[in-house]
Amino acid sequence: MNRLHARIAGAMVGCALLGIAGCTEVSRGSLESVRLLWRGKPTLAPTAEQVAARPFYQMRATTAAGDAVLILGNVDGPREFWYGTQGVLVVLQHGRVVMTAGLDRNLDGNRLSSPGDPFATGLHRLGTRLAYERVDDWSPGYRYGVPVHAVLRPTGSAEIDILGASRHTLLITEEITATSAGYHVTNRYWVDPSDGFVWMSEQHVMPGLTMKLVQLRPYRGGAS
């Protein structure tokens, strides 16, 4: 990561820190207590008791670099800023990753270029195939303005386990194609059938960056 990008990432995390008080009451000390472990390849196994003992919203993230528990630092409209030590930041919008910072590869920007947002409408309402278009900005390499074609499909129900509790979900697959980059992958979202909340997902955020996200103590518009 070059110096300019490092400064941008640091500023973004700083902004999240400034907005904490009204959202999750997270302090720098409690952030350190979560002990994010991106380097190496550790496997975290938080228990329901450990999650409940910490008074903030938590999400498990897994990449090729290892596991981490992210905490919610700020909410700005539909965007949730999940962050941790060493400048790591993951921004979600209705369950979809729309920006990252502090990783070896980052999604610098993501914007829809077709009308409507099927994630905002609710993936639980998806009855058939639905296509949409977006534009991505990837770094390093300054690959900005990459056209992305996405196709969402409902693929049935699925039971998932989070912290020992079974949850009934709808599985939605998303085929991603960026022809100019020779990129084709499939994402998966496990959503609540009642309101479309994304409990778990496997997202190919960009070439070289894949994340599995699991909501441990979810933020659902202020309800925990």
mmCIF file of C-alpha atoms in Angstrom, residues 11-206:
data_model
loop_
_atom_site.group_PDB
_atom_site.id
_atom_site.type_symbol
_atom_site.label_atom_id
_atom_site.label_comp_id
_atom_site.label_asym_id
_atom_site.label_seq_id
_atom_site.Cartn_x
_atom_site.Cartn_y
_atom_site.Cartn_z
ATOM 1 C CA ALA A 11 -8.270 9.004 7.744
ATOM 2 C CA MET A 12 -11.220 6.710 7.037
ATOM 3 C CA VAL A 13 -10.641 4.755 10.246
ATOM 4 C CA GLY A 14 -10.245 8.046 12.119
ATOM 5 C CA CYS A 15 -13.624 9.179 10.839
ATOM 6 C CA ALA A 16 -15.144 5.944 12.080
ATOM 7 C CA LEU A 17 -13.597 6.472 15.501
ATOM 8 C CA LEU A 18 -15.083 9.961 15.721
ATOM 9 C CA GLY A 19 -18.569 8.599 15.115
ATOM 10 C CA ILE A 20 -18.474 5.788 17.644
ATOM 11 C CA ALA A 21 -20.155 7.383 20.657
ATOM 12 C CA GLY A 22 -23.630 7.600 19.149
ATOM 13 C CA CYS A 23 -23.555 4.055 17.861
ATOM 14 C CA THR A 24 -21.633 1.378 19.711
ATOM 15 C CA GLU A 25 -19.779 3.006 22.617
ATOM 16 C CA VAL A 26 -16.544 1.429 21.423
ATOM 17 C CA SER A 27 -13.247 2.657 22.862
ATOM 18 C CA ARG A 28 -9.722 2.134 21.588
ATOM 19 C CA GLY A 29 -9.179 -0.156 24.557
ATOM 20 C CA SER A 30 -12.120 -2.378 23.685
ATOM 21 C CA LEU A 31 -10.960 -2.422 20.082
ATOM 22 C CA GLU A 32 -7.608 -3.786 21.215
ATOM 23 C CA SER A 33 -9.392 -6.398 23.324
ATOM 24 C CA VAL A 34 -10.960 -7.870 20.198
ATOM 25 C CA ARG A 35 -7.433 -8.484 18.853
ATOM 26 C CA LEU A 36 -7.968 -8.700 15.111
ATOM 27 C CA LEU A 37 -5.624 -11.238 13.553
ATOM 28 C CA TRP A 38 -5.240 -10.543 9.846
ATOM 29 C CA ARG A 39 -1.581 -11.577 9.554
ATOM 30 C CA GLY A 40 -0.730 -15.238 9.552
ATOM 31 C CA LYS A 41 -3.533 -17.749 9.178
ATOM 32 C CA PRO A 42 -5.216 -18.084 12.576
ATOM 33 C CA THR A 43 -8.631 -19.614 13.017
ATOM 34 C CA LEU A 44 -10.887 -17.867 15.495
ATOM 35 C CA ALA A 45 -13.685 -19.704 17.292
ATOM 36 C CA PRO A 46 -15.597 -17.136 19.349
ATOM 37 C CA THR A 47 -18.291 -18.510 21.615
ATOM 38 C CA ALA A 48 -21.767 -17.099 22.194
ATOM 39 C CA GLU A 49 -20.711 -16.213 25.738
ATOM 40 C CA GLN A 50 -17.630 -14.297 24.552
ATOM 41 C CA VAL A 51 -19.665 -12.351 22.006
ATOM 42 C CA ALA A 52 -22.390 -11.524 24.529
ATOM 43 C CA ALA A 53 -19.789 -10.316 27.031
ATOM 44 C CA ARG A 54 -18.661 -7.472 24.755
ATOM 45 C CA PRO A 55 -21.141 -4.569 24.512
ATOM 46 C CA PHE A 56 -20.797 -3.844 20.814
ATOM 47 C CA TYR A 57 -21.858 -5.218 17.441
ATOM 48 C CA GLN A 58 -19.499 -7.891 16.094
ATOM 49 C CA MET A 59 -18.925 -9.619 12.766
ATOM 50 C CA ARG A 60 -16.500 -12.385 11.900
ATOM 51 C CA ALA A 61 -14.524 -11.931 8.692
ATOM 52 C CA THR A 62 -12.358 -14.545 6.999
ATOM 53 C CA THR A 63 -9.899 -13.856 4.190
ATOM 54 C CA ALA A 64 -6.882 -15.713 2.825
ATOM 55 C CA ALA A 65 -4.871 -13.868 5.500
ATOM 56 C CA GLY A 66 -6.882 -15.382 8.343
ATOM 57 C CA ASP A 67 -9.831 -14.701 10.612
ATOM 58 C CA ALA A 68 -10.840 -11.506 12.396
ATOM 59 C CA VAL A 69 -13.672 -10.198 14.513
ATOM 60 C CA LEU A 70 -14.691 -6.748 13.295
ATOM 61 C CA ILE A 71 -16.657 -4.277 15.389
ATOM 62 C CA LEU A 72 -19.116 -1.663 14.196
ATOM 63 C CA GLY A 73 -17.686 1.827 14.552
ATOM 64 C CA ASN A 74 -20.155 4.031 12.712
ATOM 65 C CA VAL A 75 -23.351 4.010 10.661
ATOM 66 C CA ASP A 76 -23.847 6.593 7.908
ATOM 67 C CA GLY A 77 -27.221 6.135 6.242
ATOM 68 C CA PRO A 78 -27.277 2.623 4.777
ATOM 69 C CA ARG A 79 -23.496 2.235 5.193
ATOM 70 C CA GLU A 80 -22.013 0.371 8.149
ATOM 71 C CA PHE A 81 -18.324 0.892 8.980
ATOM 72 C CA TRP A 82 -16.822 -2.272 10.492
ATOM 73 C CA TYR A 83 -13.238 -1.878 11.601
ATOM 74 C CA GLY A 84 -10.348 -3.181 13.612
ATOM 75 C CA THR A 85 -6.686 -2.723 14.399
ATOM 76 C CA GLN A 86 -3.962 -2.005 11.854
ATOM 77 C CA GLY A 87 -6.224 0.182 9.731
ATOM 78 C CA VAL A 88 -8.570 -2.585 8.583
ATOM 79 C CA LEU A 89 -11.971 -1.264 7.506
ATOM 80 C CA VAL A 90 -14.877 -3.038 5.796
ATOM 81 C CA VAL A 91 -17.922 -1.028 4.712
ATOM 82 C CA LEU A 92 -21.231 -2.834 4.204
ATOM 83 C CA GLN A 93 -24.366 -1.562 2.525
ATOM 84 C CA HIS A 94 -27.399 -3.818 3.000
ATOM 85 C CA GLY A 95 -25.018 -6.739 3.544
ATOM 86 C CA ARG A 96 -22.872 -6.162 0.455
ATOM 87 C CA VAL A 97 -19.217 -5.081 0.721
ATOM 88 C CA VAL A 98 -18.926 -1.681 -0.969
ATOM 89 C CA MET A 99 -15.499 -0.536 0.266
ATOM 90 C CA THR A 100 -12.430 -1.792 2.146
ATOM 91 C CA ALA A 101 -9.230 -0.248 3.469
ATOM 92 C CA GLY A 102 -6.076 -1.461 5.181
ATOM 93 C CA LEU A 103 -5.749 -4.753 3.281
ATOM 94 C CA ASP A 104 -3.185 -5.782 0.666
ATOM 95 C CA ARG A 105 -5.926 -5.393 -1.972
ATOM 96 C CA ASN A 106 -8.835 -3.000 -1.560
ATOM 97 C CA LEU A 107 -12.172 -2.079 -3.065
ATOM 98 C CA ASP A 108 -11.796 1.714 -3.134
ATOM 99 C CA GLY A 109 -15.264 2.413 -4.502
ATOM 100 C CA ASN A 110 -18.435 0.749 -5.689
ATOM 101 C CA ARG A 111 -21.462 2.404 -7.289
ATOM 102 C CA LEU A 112 -24.529 1.134 -9.091
ATOM 103 C CA SER A 113 -24.940 2.134 -12.716
ATOM 104 C CA SER A 114 -28.418 0.653 -13.151
ATOM 105 C CA PRO A 115 -31.573 1.935 -11.433
ATOM 106 C CA GLY A 116 -32.586 0.477 -8.096
ATOM 107 C CA ASP A 117 -30.657 -1.539 -5.541
ATOM 108 C CA PRO A 118 -31.911 -5.134 -5.116
ATOM 109 C CA PHE A 119 -30.070 -5.382 -1.782
ATOM 110 C CA ALA A 120 -31.926 -2.331 -0.456
ATOM 111 C CA THR A 121 -35.255 -3.731 -1.688
ATOM 112 C CA GLY A 122 -34.461 -6.984 0.120
ATOM 113 C CA LEU A 123 -33.015 -10.189 -1.310
ATOM 114 C CA HIS A 124 -35.817 -12.135 0.400
ATOM 115 C CA ARG A 125 -38.206 -10.573 -2.122
ATOM 116 C CA LEU A 126 -36.255 -11.957 -5.062
ATOM 117 C CA GLY A 127 -38.540 -14.338 -6.933
ATOM 118 C CA THR A 128 -36.524 -14.920 -10.062
ATOM 119 C CA ARG A 129 -33.309 -13.987 -11.822
ATOM 120 C CA LEU A 130 -32.382 -10.293 -11.529
ATOM 121 C CA ALA A 131 -29.495 -8.543 -13.270
ATOM 122 C CA TYR A 132 -27.905 -5.223 -12.355
ATOM 123 C CA GLU A 133 -24.827 -3.210 -13.304
ATOM 124 C CA ARG A 134 -22.221 -1.495 -11.165
ATOM 125 C CA VAL A 135 -18.777 0.117 -11.421
ATOM 126 C CA ASP A 136 -15.851 -0.848 -9.175
ATOM 127 C CA ASP A 137 -12.566 0.860 -8.225
ATOM 128 C CA TRP A 138 -9.758 -1.539 -7.317
ATOM 129 C CA SER A 139 -6.296 -1.013 -5.860
ATOM 130 C CA PRO A 140 -3.379 -1.418 -6.111
ATOM 131 C CA GLY A 141 -2.962 -0.697 -9.800
ATOM 132 C CA TYR A 142 -5.467 2.177 -9.985
ATOM 133 C CA ARG A 143 -8.025 0.013 -11.788
ATOM 134 C CA TYR A 144 -10.847 2.509 -11.548
ATOM 135 C CA GLY A 145 -14.186 2.499 -13.364
ATOM 136 C CA VAL A 146 -14.304 -1.280 -13.918
ATOM 137 C CA PRO A 147 -17.739 -2.230 -15.339
ATOM 138 C CA VAL A 148 -19.287 -5.164 -13.461
ATOM 139 C CA HIS A 149 -22.328 -7.199 -14.538
ATOM 140 C CA ALA A 150 -24.130 -9.034 -11.723
ATOM 141 C CA VAL A 151 -26.931 -11.603 -11.794
ATOM 142 C CA LEU A 152 -28.811 -12.556 -8.600
ATOM 143 C CA ARG A 153 -30.735 -15.819 -8.299
ATOM 144 C CA PRO A 154 -32.728 -17.398 -5.446
ATOM 145 C CA THR A 155 -31.538 -20.974 -4.951
ATOM 146 C CA GLY A 156 -33.711 -22.290 -2.140
ATOM 147 C CA SER A 157 -33.607 -22.428 1.638
ATOM 148 C CA ALA A 158 -30.675 -23.359 3.835
ATOM 149 C CA GLU A 159 -30.001 -23.927 7.524
ATOM 150 C CA ILE A 160 -26.880 -22.285 8.898
ATOM 151 C CA ASP A 161 -25.246 -22.378 12.323
ATOM 152 C CA ILE A 162 -24.009 -19.214 14.038
ATOM 153 C CA LEU A 163 -22.558 -19.551 17.537
ATOM 154 C CA GLY A 164 -24.389 -22.831 18.069
ATOM 155 C CA ALA A 165 -27.783 -21.488 17.018
ATOM 156 C CA SER A 166 -29.473 -22.802 13.890
ATOM 157 C CA ARG A 167 -31.001 -20.214 11.564
ATOM 158 C CA HIS A 168 -33.343 -20.784 8.661
ATOM 159 C CA THR A 169 -32.253 -18.685 5.665
ATOM 160 C CA LEU A 170 -32.766 -18.213 1.965
ATOM 161 C CA LEU A 171 -29.670 -18.761 -0.171
ATOM 162 C CA ILE A 172 -29.107 -16.202 -2.921
ATOM 163 C CA THR A 173 -26.297 -16.624 -5.448
ATOM 164 C CA GLU A 174 -24.757 -13.756 -7.377
ATOM 165 C CA GLU A 175 -22.734 -14.253 -10.539
ATOM 166 C CA ILE A 176 -20.208 -11.467 -11.043
ATOM 167 C CA THR A 177 -18.585 -10.773 -14.411
ATOM 168 C CA ALA A 178 -16.048 -8.055 -15.194
ATOM 169 C CA THR A 179 -15.278 -8.793 -18.832
ATOM 170 C CA SER A 180 -12.572 -6.142 -19.167
ATOM 171 C CA ALA A 181 -10.670 -7.763 -16.298
ATOM 172 C CA GLY A 182 -11.334 -11.357 -17.318
ATOM 173 C CA TYR A 183 -13.057 -11.883 -13.980
ATOM 174 C CA HIS A 184 -15.972 -14.243 -13.281
ATOM 175 C CA VAL A 185 -16.968 -15.442 -9.793
ATOM 176 C CA THR A 186 -20.018 -16.478 -7.771
ATOM 177 C CA ASN A 187 -21.025 -14.889 -4.460
ATOM 178 C CA ARG A 188 -23.426 -16.369 -1.907
ATOM 179 C CA TYR A 189 -25.723 -14.646 0.576
ATOM 180 C CA TRP A 190 -27.695 -16.359 3.340
ATOM 181 C CA VAL A 191 -30.575 -14.012 4.134
ATOM 182 C CA ASP A 192 -33.354 -13.842 6.681
ATOM 183 C CA PRO A 193 -36.665 -14.782 4.969
ATOM 184 C CA SER A 194 -38.556 -12.210 7.041
ATOM 185 C CA ASP A 195 -36.662 -9.048 6.117
ATOM 186 C CA GLY A 196 -33.705 -9.897 3.855
ATOM 187 C CA PHE A 197 -31.040 -9.324 6.518
ATOM 188 C CA VAL A 198 -27.781 -10.941 5.388
ATOM 189 C CA TRP A 199 -26.651 -13.263 8.187
ATOM 190 C CA MET A 200 -23.736 -14.754 6.296
ATOM 191 C CA SER A 201 -22.071 -14.222 2.935
ATOM 192 C CA GLU A 202 -19.168 -15.342 0.780
ATOM 193 C CA GLN A 203 -18.167 -12.376 -1.355
ATOM 194 C CA HIS A 204 -15.484 -12.140 -4.019
ATOM 195 C CA VAL A 205 -14.913 -8.450 -3.441
ATOM 196 C CA MET A 206 -12.331 -8.051 -6.228
#
